Every structure is written in C-alpha cells, then in structure tokens.
PDB file of C-alpha atoms in Angstrom:
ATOM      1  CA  UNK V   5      49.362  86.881 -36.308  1.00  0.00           C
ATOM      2  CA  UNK V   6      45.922  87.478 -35.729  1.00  0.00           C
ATOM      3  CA  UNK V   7      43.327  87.064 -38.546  1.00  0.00           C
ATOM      4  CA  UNK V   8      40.070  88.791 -38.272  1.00  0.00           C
ATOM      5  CA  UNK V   9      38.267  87.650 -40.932  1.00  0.00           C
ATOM      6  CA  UNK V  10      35.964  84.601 -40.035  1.00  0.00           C
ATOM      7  CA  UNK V  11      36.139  81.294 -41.827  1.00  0.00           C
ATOM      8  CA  UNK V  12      32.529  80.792 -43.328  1.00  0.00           C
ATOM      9  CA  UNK V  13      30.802  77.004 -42.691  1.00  0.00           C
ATOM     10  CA  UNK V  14      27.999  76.846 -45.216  1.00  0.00           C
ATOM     11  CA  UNK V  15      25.767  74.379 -44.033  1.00  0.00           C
ATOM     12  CA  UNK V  16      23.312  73.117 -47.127  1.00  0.00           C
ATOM     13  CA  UNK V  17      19.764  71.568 -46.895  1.00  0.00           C
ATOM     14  CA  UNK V  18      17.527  69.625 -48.541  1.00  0.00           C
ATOM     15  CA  UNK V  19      13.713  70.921 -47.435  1.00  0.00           C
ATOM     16  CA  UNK V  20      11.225  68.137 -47.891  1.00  0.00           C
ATOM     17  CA  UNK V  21      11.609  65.463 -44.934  1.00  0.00           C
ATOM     18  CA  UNK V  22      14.603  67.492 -43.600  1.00  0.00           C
ATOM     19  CA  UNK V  23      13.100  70.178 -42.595  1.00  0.00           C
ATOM     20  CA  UNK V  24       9.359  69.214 -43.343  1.00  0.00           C
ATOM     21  CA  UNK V  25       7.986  66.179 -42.351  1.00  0.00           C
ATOM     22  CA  UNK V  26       6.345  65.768 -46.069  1.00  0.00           C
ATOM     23  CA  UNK V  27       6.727  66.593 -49.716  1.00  0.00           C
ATOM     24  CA  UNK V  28       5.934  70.550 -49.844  1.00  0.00           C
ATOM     25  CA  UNK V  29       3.552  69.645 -52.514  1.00  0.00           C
ATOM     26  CA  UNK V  30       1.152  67.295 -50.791  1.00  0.00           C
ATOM     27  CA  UNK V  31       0.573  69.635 -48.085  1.00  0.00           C
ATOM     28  CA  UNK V  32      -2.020  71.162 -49.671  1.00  0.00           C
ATOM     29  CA  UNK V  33      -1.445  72.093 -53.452  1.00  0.00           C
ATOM     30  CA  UNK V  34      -2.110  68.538 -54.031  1.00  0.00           C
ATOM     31  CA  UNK V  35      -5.457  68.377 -52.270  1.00  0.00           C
ATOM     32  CA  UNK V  36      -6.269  71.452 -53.944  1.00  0.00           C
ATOM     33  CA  UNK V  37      -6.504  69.982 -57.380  1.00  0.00           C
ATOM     34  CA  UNK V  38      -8.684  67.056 -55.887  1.00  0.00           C
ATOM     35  CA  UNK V  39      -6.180  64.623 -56.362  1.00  0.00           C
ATOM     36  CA  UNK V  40      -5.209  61.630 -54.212  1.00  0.00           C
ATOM     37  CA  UNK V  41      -1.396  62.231 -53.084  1.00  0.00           C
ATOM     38  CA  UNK V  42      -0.404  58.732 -54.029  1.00  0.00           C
ATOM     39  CA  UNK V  43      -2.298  58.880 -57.269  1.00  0.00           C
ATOM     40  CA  UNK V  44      -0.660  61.931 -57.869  1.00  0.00           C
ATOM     41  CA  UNK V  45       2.782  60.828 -57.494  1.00  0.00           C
ATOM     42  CA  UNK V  46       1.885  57.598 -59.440  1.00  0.00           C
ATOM     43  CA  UNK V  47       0.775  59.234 -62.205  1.00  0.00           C
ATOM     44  CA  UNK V  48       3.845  62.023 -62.012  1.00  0.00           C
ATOM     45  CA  UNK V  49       6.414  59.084 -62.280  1.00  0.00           C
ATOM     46  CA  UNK V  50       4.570  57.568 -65.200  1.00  0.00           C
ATOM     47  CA  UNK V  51       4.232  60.226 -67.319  1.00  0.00           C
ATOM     48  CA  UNK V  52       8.270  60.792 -66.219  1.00  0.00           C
ATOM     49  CA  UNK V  53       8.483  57.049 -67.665  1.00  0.00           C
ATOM     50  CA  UNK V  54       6.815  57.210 -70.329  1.00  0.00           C
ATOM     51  CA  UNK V  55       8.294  60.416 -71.873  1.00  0.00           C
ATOM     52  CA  UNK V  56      11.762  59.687 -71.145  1.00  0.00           C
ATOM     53  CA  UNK V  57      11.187  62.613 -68.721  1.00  0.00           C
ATOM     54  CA  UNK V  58      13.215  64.574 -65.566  1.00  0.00           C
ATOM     55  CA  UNK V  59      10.789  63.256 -62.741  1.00  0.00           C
ATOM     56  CA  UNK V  60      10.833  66.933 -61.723  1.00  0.00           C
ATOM     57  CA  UNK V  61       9.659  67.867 -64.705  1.00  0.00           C
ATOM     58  CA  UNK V  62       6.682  65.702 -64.895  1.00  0.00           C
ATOM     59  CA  UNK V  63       5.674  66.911 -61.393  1.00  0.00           C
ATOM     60  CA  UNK V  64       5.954  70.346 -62.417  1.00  0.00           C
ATOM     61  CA  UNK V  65       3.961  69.826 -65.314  1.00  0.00           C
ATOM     62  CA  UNK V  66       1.352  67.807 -63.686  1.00  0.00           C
ATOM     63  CA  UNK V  67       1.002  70.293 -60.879  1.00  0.00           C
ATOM     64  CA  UNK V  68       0.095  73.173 -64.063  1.00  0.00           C
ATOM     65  CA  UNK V  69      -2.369  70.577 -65.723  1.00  0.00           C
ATOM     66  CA  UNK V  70      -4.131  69.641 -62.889  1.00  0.00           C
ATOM     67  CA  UNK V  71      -4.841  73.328 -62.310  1.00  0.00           C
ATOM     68  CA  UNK V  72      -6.574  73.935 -65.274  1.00  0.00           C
ATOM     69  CA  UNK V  73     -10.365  74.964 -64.749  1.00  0.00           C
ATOM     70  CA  UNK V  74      -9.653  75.124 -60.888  1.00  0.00           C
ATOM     71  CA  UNK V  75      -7.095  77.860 -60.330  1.00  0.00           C
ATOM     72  CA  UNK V  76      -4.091  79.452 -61.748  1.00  0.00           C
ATOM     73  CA  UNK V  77      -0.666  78.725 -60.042  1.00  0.00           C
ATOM     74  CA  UNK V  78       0.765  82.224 -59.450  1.00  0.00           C
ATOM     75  CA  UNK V  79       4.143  83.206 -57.290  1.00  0.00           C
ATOM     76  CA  UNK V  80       2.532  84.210 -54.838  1.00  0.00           C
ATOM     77  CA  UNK V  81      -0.209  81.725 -54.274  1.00  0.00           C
ATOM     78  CA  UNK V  82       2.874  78.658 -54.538  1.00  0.00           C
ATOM     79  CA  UNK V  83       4.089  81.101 -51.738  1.00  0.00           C
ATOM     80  CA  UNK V  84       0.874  81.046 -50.117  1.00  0.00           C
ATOM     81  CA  UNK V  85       0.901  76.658 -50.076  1.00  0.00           C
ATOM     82  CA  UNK V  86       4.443  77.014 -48.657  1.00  0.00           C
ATOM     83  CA  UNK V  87       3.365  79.103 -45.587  1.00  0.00           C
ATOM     84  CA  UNK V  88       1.658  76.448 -44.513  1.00  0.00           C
ATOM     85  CA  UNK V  89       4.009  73.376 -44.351  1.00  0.00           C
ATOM     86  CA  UNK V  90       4.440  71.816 -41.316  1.00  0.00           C
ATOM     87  CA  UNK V  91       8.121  71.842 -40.172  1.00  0.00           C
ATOM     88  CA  UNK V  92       9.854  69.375 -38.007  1.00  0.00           C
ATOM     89  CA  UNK V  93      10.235  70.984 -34.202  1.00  0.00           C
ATOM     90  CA  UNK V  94      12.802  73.807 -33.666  1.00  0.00           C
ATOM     91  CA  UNK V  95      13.501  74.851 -37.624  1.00  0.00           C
ATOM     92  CA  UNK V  96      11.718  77.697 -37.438  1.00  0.00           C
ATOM     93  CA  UNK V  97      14.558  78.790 -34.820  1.00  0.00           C
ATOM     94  CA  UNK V  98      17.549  76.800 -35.568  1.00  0.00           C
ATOM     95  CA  UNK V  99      18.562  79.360 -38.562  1.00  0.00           C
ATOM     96  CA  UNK V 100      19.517  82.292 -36.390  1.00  0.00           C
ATOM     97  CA  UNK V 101      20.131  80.515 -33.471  1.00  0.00           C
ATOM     98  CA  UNK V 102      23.030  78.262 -35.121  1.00  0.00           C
ATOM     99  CA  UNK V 103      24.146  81.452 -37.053  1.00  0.00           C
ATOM    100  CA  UNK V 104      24.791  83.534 -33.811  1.00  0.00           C
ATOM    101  CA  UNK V 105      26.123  80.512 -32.126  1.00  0.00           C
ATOM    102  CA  UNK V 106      28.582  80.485 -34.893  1.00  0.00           C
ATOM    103  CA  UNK V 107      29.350  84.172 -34.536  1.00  0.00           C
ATOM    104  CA  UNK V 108      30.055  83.719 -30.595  1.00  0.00           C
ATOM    105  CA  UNK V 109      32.460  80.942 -31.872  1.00  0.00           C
ATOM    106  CA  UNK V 110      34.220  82.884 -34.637  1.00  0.00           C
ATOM    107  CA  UNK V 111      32.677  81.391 -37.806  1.00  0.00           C
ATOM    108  CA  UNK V 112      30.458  82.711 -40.244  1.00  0.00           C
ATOM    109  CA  UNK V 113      27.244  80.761 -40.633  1.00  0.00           C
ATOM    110  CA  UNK V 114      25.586  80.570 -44.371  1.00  0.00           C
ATOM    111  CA  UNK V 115      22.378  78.400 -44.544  1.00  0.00           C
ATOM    112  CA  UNK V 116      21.246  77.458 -48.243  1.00  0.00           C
ATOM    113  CA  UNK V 117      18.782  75.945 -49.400  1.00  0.00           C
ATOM    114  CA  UNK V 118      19.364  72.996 -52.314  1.00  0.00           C
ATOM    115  CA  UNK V 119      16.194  71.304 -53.205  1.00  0.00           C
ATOM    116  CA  UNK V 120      14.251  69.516 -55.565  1.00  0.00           C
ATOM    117  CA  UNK V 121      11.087  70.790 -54.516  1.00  0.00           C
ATOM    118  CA  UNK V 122       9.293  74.440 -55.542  1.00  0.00           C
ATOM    119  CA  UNK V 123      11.438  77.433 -54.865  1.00  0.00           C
ATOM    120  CA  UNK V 124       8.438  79.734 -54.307  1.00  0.00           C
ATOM    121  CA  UNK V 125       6.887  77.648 -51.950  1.00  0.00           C
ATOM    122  CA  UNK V 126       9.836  77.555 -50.113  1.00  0.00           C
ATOM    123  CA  UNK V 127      10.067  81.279 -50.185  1.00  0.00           C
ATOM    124  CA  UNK V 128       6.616  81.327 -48.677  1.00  0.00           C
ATOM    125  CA  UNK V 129       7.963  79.824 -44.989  1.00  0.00           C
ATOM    126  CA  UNK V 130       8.453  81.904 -42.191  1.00  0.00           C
ATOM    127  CA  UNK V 131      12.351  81.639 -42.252  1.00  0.00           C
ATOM    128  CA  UNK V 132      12.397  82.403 -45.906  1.00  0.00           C
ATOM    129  CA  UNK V 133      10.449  85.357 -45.467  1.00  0.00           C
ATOM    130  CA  UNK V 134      12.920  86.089 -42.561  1.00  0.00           C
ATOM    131  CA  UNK V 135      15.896  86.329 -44.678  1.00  0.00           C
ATOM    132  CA  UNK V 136      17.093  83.069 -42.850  1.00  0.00           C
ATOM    133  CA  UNK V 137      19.082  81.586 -45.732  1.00  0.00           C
ATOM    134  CA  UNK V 138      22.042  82.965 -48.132  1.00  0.00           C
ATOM    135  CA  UNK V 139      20.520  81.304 -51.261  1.00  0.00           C
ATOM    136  CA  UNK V 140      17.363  78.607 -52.303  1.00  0.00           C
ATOM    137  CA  UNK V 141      18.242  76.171 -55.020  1.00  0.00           C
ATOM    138  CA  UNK V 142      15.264  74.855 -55.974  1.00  0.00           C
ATOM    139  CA  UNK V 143      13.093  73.901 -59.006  1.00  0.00           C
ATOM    140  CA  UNK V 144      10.948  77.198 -60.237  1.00  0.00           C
ATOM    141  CA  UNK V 145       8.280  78.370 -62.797  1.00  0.00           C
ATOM    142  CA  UNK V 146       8.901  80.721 -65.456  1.00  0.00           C
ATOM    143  CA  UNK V 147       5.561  82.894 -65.095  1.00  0.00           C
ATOM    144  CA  UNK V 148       3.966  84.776 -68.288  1.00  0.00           C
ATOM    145  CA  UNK V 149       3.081  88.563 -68.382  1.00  0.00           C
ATOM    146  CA  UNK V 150      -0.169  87.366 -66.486  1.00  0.00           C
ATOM    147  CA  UNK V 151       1.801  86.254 -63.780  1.00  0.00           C
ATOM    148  CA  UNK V 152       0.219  82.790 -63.746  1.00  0.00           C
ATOM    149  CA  UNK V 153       3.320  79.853 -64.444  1.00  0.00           C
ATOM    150  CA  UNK V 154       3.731  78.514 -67.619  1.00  0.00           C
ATOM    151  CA  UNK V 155       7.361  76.867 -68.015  1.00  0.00           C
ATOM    152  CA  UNK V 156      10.022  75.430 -66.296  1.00  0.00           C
ATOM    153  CA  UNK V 157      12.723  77.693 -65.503  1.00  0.00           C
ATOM    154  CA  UNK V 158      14.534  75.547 -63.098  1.00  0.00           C
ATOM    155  CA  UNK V 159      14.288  71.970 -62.593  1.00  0.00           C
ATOM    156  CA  UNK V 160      16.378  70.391 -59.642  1.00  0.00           C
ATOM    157  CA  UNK V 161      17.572  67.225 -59.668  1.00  0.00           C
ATOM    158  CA  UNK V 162      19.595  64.607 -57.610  1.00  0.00           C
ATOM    159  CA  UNK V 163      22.189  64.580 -59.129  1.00  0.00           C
ATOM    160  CA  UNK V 164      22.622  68.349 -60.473  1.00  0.00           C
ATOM    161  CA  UNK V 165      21.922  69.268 -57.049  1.00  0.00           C
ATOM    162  CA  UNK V 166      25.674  69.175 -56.792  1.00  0.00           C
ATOM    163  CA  UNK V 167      26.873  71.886 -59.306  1.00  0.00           C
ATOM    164  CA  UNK V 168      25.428  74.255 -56.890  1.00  0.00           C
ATOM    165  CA  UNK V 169      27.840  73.125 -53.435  1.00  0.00           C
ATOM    166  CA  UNK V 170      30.819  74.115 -56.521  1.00  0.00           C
ATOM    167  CA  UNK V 171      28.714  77.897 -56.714  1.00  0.00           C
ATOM    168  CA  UNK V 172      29.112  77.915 -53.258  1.00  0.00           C
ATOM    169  CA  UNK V 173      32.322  76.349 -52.785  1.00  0.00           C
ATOM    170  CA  UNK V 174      33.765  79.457 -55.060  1.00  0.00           C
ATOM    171  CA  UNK V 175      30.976  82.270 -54.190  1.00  0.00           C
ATOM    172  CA  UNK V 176      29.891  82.347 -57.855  1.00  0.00           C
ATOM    173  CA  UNK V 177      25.611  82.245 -56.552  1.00  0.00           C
ATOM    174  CA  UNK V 178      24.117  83.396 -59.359  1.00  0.00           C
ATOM    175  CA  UNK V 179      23.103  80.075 -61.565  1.00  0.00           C
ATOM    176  CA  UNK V 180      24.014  81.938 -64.899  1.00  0.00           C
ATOM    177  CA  UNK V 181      27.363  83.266 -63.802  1.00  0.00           C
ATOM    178  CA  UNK V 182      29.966  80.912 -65.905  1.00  0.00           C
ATOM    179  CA  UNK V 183      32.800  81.957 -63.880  1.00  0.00           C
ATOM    180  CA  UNK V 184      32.001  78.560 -61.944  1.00  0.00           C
ATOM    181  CA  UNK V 185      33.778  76.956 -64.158  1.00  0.00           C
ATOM    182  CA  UNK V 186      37.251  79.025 -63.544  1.00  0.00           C
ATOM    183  CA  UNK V 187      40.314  77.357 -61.919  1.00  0.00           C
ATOM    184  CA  UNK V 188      41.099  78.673 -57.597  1.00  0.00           C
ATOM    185  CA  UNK V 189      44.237  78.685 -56.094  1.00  0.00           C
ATOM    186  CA  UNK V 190      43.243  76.508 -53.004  1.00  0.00           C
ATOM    187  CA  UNK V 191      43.795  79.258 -50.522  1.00  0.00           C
ATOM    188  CA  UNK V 192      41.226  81.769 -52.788  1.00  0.00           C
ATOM    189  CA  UNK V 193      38.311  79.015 -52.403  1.00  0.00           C
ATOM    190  CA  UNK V 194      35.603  81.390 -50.578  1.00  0.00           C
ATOM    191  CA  UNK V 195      33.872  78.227 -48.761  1.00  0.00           C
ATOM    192  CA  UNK V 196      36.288  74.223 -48.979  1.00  0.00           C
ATOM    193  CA  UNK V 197      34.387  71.418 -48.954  1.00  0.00           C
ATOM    194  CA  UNK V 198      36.142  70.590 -45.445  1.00  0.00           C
ATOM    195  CA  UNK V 199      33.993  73.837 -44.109  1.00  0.00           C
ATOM    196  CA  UNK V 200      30.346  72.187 -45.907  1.00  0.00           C
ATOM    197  CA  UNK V 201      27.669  70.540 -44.040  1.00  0.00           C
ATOM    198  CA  UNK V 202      25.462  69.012 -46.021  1.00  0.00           C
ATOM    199  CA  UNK V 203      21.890  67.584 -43.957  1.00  0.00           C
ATOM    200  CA  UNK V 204      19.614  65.186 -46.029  1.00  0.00           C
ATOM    201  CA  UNK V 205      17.080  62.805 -45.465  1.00  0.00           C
ATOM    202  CA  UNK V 206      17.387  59.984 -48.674  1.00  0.00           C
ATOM    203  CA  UNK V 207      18.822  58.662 -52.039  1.00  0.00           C
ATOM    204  CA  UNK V 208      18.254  61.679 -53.677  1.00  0.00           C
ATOM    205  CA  UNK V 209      20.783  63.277 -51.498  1.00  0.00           C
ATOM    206  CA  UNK V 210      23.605  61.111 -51.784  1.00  0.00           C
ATOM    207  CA  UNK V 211      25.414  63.020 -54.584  1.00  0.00           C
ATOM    208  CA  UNK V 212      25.606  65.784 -52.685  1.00  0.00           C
ATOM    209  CA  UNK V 213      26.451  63.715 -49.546  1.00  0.00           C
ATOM    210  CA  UNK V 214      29.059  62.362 -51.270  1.00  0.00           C
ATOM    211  CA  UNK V 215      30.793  64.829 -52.924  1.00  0.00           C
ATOM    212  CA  UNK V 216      30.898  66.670 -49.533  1.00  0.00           C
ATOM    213  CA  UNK V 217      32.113  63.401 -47.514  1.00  0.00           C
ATOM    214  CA  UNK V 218      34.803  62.451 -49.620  1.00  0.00           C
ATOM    215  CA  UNK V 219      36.253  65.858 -49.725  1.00  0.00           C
ATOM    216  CA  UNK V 220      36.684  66.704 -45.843  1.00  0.00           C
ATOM    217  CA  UNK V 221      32.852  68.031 -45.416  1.00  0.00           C
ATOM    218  CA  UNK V 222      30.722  66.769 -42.944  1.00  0.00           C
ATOM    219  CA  UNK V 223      27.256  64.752 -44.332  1.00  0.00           C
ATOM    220  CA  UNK V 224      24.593  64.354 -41.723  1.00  0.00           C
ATOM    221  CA  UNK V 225      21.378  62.008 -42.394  1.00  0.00           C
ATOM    222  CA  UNK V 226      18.381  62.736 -40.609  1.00  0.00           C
ATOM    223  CA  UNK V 227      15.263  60.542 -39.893  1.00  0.00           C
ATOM    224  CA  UNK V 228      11.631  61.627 -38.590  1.00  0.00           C
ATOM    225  CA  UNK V 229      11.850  61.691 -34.793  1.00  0.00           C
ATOM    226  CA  UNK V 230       8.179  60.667 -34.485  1.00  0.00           C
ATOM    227  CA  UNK V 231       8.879  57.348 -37.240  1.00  0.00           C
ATOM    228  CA  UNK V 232      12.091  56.548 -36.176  1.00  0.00           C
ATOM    229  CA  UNK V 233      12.252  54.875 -39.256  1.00  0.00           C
ATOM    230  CA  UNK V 234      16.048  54.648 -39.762  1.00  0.00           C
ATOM    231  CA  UNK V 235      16.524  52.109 -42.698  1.00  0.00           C
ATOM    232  CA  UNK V 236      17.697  55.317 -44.969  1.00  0.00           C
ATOM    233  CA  UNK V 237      21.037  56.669 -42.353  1.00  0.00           C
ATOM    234  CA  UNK V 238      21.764  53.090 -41.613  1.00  0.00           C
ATOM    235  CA  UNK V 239      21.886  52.789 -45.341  1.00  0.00           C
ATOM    236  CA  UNK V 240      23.745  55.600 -46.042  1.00  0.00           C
ATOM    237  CA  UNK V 241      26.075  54.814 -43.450  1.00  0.00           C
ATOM    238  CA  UNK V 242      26.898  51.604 -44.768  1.00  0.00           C
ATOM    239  CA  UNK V 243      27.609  53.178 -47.948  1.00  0.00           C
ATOM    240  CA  UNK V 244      29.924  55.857 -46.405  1.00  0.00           C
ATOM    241  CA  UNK V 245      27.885  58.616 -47.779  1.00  0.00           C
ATOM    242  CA  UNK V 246      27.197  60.335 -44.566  1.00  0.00           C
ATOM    243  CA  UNK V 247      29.554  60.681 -41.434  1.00  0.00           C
ATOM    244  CA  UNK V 248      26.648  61.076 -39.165  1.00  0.00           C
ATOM    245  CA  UNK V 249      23.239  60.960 -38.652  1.00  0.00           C
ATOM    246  CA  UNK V 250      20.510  62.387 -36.143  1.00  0.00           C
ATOM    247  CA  UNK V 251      16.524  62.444 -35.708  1.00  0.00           C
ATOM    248  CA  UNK V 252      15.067  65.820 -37.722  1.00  0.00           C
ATOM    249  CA  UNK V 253      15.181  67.459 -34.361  1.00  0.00           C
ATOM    250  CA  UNK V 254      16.032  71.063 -34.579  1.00  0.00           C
ATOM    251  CA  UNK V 255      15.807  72.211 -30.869  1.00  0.00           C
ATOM    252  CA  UNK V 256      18.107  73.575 -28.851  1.00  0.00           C
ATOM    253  CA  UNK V 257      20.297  70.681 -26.989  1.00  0.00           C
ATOM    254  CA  UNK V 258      19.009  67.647 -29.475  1.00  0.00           C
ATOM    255  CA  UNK V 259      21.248  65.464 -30.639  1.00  0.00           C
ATOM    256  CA  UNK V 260      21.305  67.379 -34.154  1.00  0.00           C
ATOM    257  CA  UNK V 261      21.698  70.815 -32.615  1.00  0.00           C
ATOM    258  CA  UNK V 262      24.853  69.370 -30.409  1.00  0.00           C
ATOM    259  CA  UNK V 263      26.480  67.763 -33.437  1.00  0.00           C
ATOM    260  CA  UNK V 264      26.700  71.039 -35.427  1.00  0.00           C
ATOM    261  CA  UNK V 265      27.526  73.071 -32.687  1.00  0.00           C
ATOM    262  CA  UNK V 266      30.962  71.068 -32.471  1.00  0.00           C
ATOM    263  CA  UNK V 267      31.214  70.798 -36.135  1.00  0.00           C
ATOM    264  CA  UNK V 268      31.406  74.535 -35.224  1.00  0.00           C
ATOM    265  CA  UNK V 269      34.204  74.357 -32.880  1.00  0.00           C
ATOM    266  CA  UNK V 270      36.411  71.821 -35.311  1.00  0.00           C
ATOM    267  CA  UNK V 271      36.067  74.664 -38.052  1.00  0.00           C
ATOM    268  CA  UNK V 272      37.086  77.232 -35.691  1.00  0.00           C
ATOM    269  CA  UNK V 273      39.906  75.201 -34.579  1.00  0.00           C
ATOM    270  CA  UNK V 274      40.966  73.727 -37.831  1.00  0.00           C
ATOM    271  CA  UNK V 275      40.669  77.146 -39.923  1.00  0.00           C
ATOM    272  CA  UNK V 276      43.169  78.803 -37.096  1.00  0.00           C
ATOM    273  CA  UNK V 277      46.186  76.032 -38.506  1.00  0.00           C
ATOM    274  CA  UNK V 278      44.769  76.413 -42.275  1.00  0.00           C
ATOM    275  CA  UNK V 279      45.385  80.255 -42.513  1.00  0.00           C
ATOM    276  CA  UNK V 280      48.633  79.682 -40.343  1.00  0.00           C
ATOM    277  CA  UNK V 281      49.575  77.309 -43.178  1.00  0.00           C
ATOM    278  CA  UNK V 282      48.697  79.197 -46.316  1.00  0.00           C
ATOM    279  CA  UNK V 283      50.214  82.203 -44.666  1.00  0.00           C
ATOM    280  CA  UNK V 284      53.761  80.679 -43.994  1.00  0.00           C
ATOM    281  CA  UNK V 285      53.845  79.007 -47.488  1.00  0.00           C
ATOM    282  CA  UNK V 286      53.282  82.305 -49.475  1.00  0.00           C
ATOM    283  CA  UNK V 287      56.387  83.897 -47.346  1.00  0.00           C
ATOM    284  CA  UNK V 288      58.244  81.167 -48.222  1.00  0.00           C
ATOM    285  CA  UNK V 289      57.403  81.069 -51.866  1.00  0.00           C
ATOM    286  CA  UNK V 290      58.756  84.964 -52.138  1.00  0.00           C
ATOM    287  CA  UNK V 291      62.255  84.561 -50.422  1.00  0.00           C
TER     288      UNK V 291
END
C-alpha cells in the first residue's frame, strides 16, 4: 500500500548564535540606548539577581527603561533592529532550500523558530518576512493603544522552551490552546519526537536538546565557523545532549547542510516501516 501523505520533520531553532553570530539585541538596539553591551548585560543579570527575576524579564525590562527620553520601542521599529542582524553564511537560503530538498525526498519540511530572544525582531529578518518558518516562539511585548511596548506578554526561557516542541509534537500552535495537554494515540501524534531536529548553540538549549535526544530526535550543536570555538558541542557531547554537531554553516554542501539532508533520507526511510507498522496493527486489532 502506498501512502501519499508525507511524514513532516520539524526541524526547531534557536536564533541568536545559531543563526546570528550575536545576541539580536546588541546589534544595534543596544547601542541605540548608549549603552555598553557588556554593561548592559551586567546590569540585566543583576537586576535578574536581585529581584528574584526571569533573566528574560530583566532584559526586557531594561531594554523599555533604557528607552525612556530617547525613543519609544514600537513593533515595528524592534522589526526594524531585526532587519539588520547579521546572519551566519547561507541562512538566508537554507529555509527553502532544505524545505524543497525535503519535498524532492518525500518529507514535509516545518522550520520554527524557539527562542529566547525578541519575537518582533525576529519577524523583522528577511526569511521571516518571507514566510520561511511555520511558527516563532519567542519572548514579545504587549504594546498599549499607542503602539509603543509596555509589558511582557511572552517571556522565553530555557527551560520552558520545551513546552512548545509538545505544541508541535501534537499540532496544537497556538500558545493558549489547552488541548496540549490532551492524551494521543501514538499513531495520531502530528510530528514524534523521532521526526524533530532540534539545532542550538549552548546551555540554554539543552532542555530542548534533551528532550528531543532521548526520545529518538536528532540534536545538532553548532559553533561559529569563524571562532571555532568548540568547548560548548564538545560539552554537550559529553553530556549526551546532542547526537551531532557542525560549524553554523548554512551553505549548500557544508557539513551542516549534508547532515540534515540525510537526516532527511532516514525519515523518509524510517516513516515508510512506521506507517507499514501502525497500519498492520489496526487490521489486526479489528479481526
């Protein structure tokens, strides 16, 4: 029996150092509000200290105080910062390439986005703006009838980064939408964990690392292909949070580009036997 439908390989990013070279914010909005970077992040992480506070949190506030008397942080100037971050060679063309290599190889490419830094700015890059991925996860502003930010409405953390691979996992998106929480027959799950890539850069990425490693998913570390630092993937890899790990190098033919492309072919492969499997099991279960 031939199945049409095409299994679907979500593959889930982190953005700053994965796909940027930098934190989003210090490419600019930072600068703006005549602040030193690392004084900035200093004095983000001690107010976080101090307060008892989510680290994101503190940034986000810190990033609305600093504004004060200099500019108001609106959607669409956060937007305006994020057209402007620099992006590690070949993202701005991996997205649809890897998603029509996919296609050519029977699988249904999803890219999302699950990030700690601004959503808006994110939505500001070219590939954003090009409809490149399925759904951003990142921390946002609420924004008054003025349109200028003025709470939190999302703040993303390392380790609640990981609720969202379950949205995925079940194809319950929306962050409100409870039905999350409902129990799937196995065969029902929209997206397993064994069809997850998860690509990350540090720490704050091992929960999600994790969760996807130990549960059949494939966890790739990257590293800045200019650096070469590579304490972080050696790290990780001693840790067995990641199964692999490549410079941020997101041309065609790189080492990163190769390893997803046969990630691509094992899903094909492996998703061919699955549906054989569930298929035989419910006939059996009627007779």
């Amino acid at each position: 029996m031939v199945l049409s439908e095409k299994p679907v390989l979500a593959i889930c990013y982190d953005f700053d150092k994965t796909l940027s070279p930098d934190d989003m914010q210090a490419q600019g909005y930072i600068q703006s509000v005549k602040y030193d970077v690392q004084k900035f992040w200093k004095e983000s992480n001690e107010l976080a200290t101090a307060n008892d506070m989510d680290t994101n949190l503190a940034y986000m506030y810190m990033m609305i105080q600093a504004s004060y008397g200099k500019f108001y942080v609106t959607k669409n100037a956060l937007m305006n910062y994020g057209s402007h971050v620099a992006l590690y060679e070949g993202v701005k063309e991996w997205f649809e390439r890897i998603r029509q290599y996919g296609d050519a190889h029977g699988v249904t490419i999803e890219h999302y986005i699950i990030s700690s830094g601004l959503k808006d700015m994110i939505e500001g890059t070219e590939m954003a703006k090009a409809g490149a991925f399925e759904k951003i996860y990142a921390s946002s502003f609420m924004y008054n009838t003025e349109g200028v930010a003025c709470w939190p409405a999302q703040a993303i953390n390392y380790t609640n980064k990981t609720q969202f691979l379950f949205r995925i996992q079940k194809g319950i998106l929306d962050i409100n939408d409870p039905k999350v929480n409902d129990y799937f027959q196995p065969e029902d799950i929209r997206v397993p964990f064994r069809n997850m890539v998860y690509i990350g850069d540090s720490d704050t990425d091992i929960p999600c690392m994790s969760l996807v490693n130990a549960n059949g998913g494939h966890s790739i570390g990257v590293y800045d292909p200019i650096k070469k630092d590579t304490t972080k993937v050696y790290r990780m890899m001693q840790q067995h949070r990641i199964r692999y790990y490549a410079e941020a190098d997101y041309r065609d033919d790189s080492e990163l580009d190769t390893l997803v492309k046969e990630i691509i072919h094992k899903t094909a492969a492996h998703e061919i036997l699955e549906r054989r499997f569930v298929r035989d099991k419910k006939e059996a279960l009627t007779q």
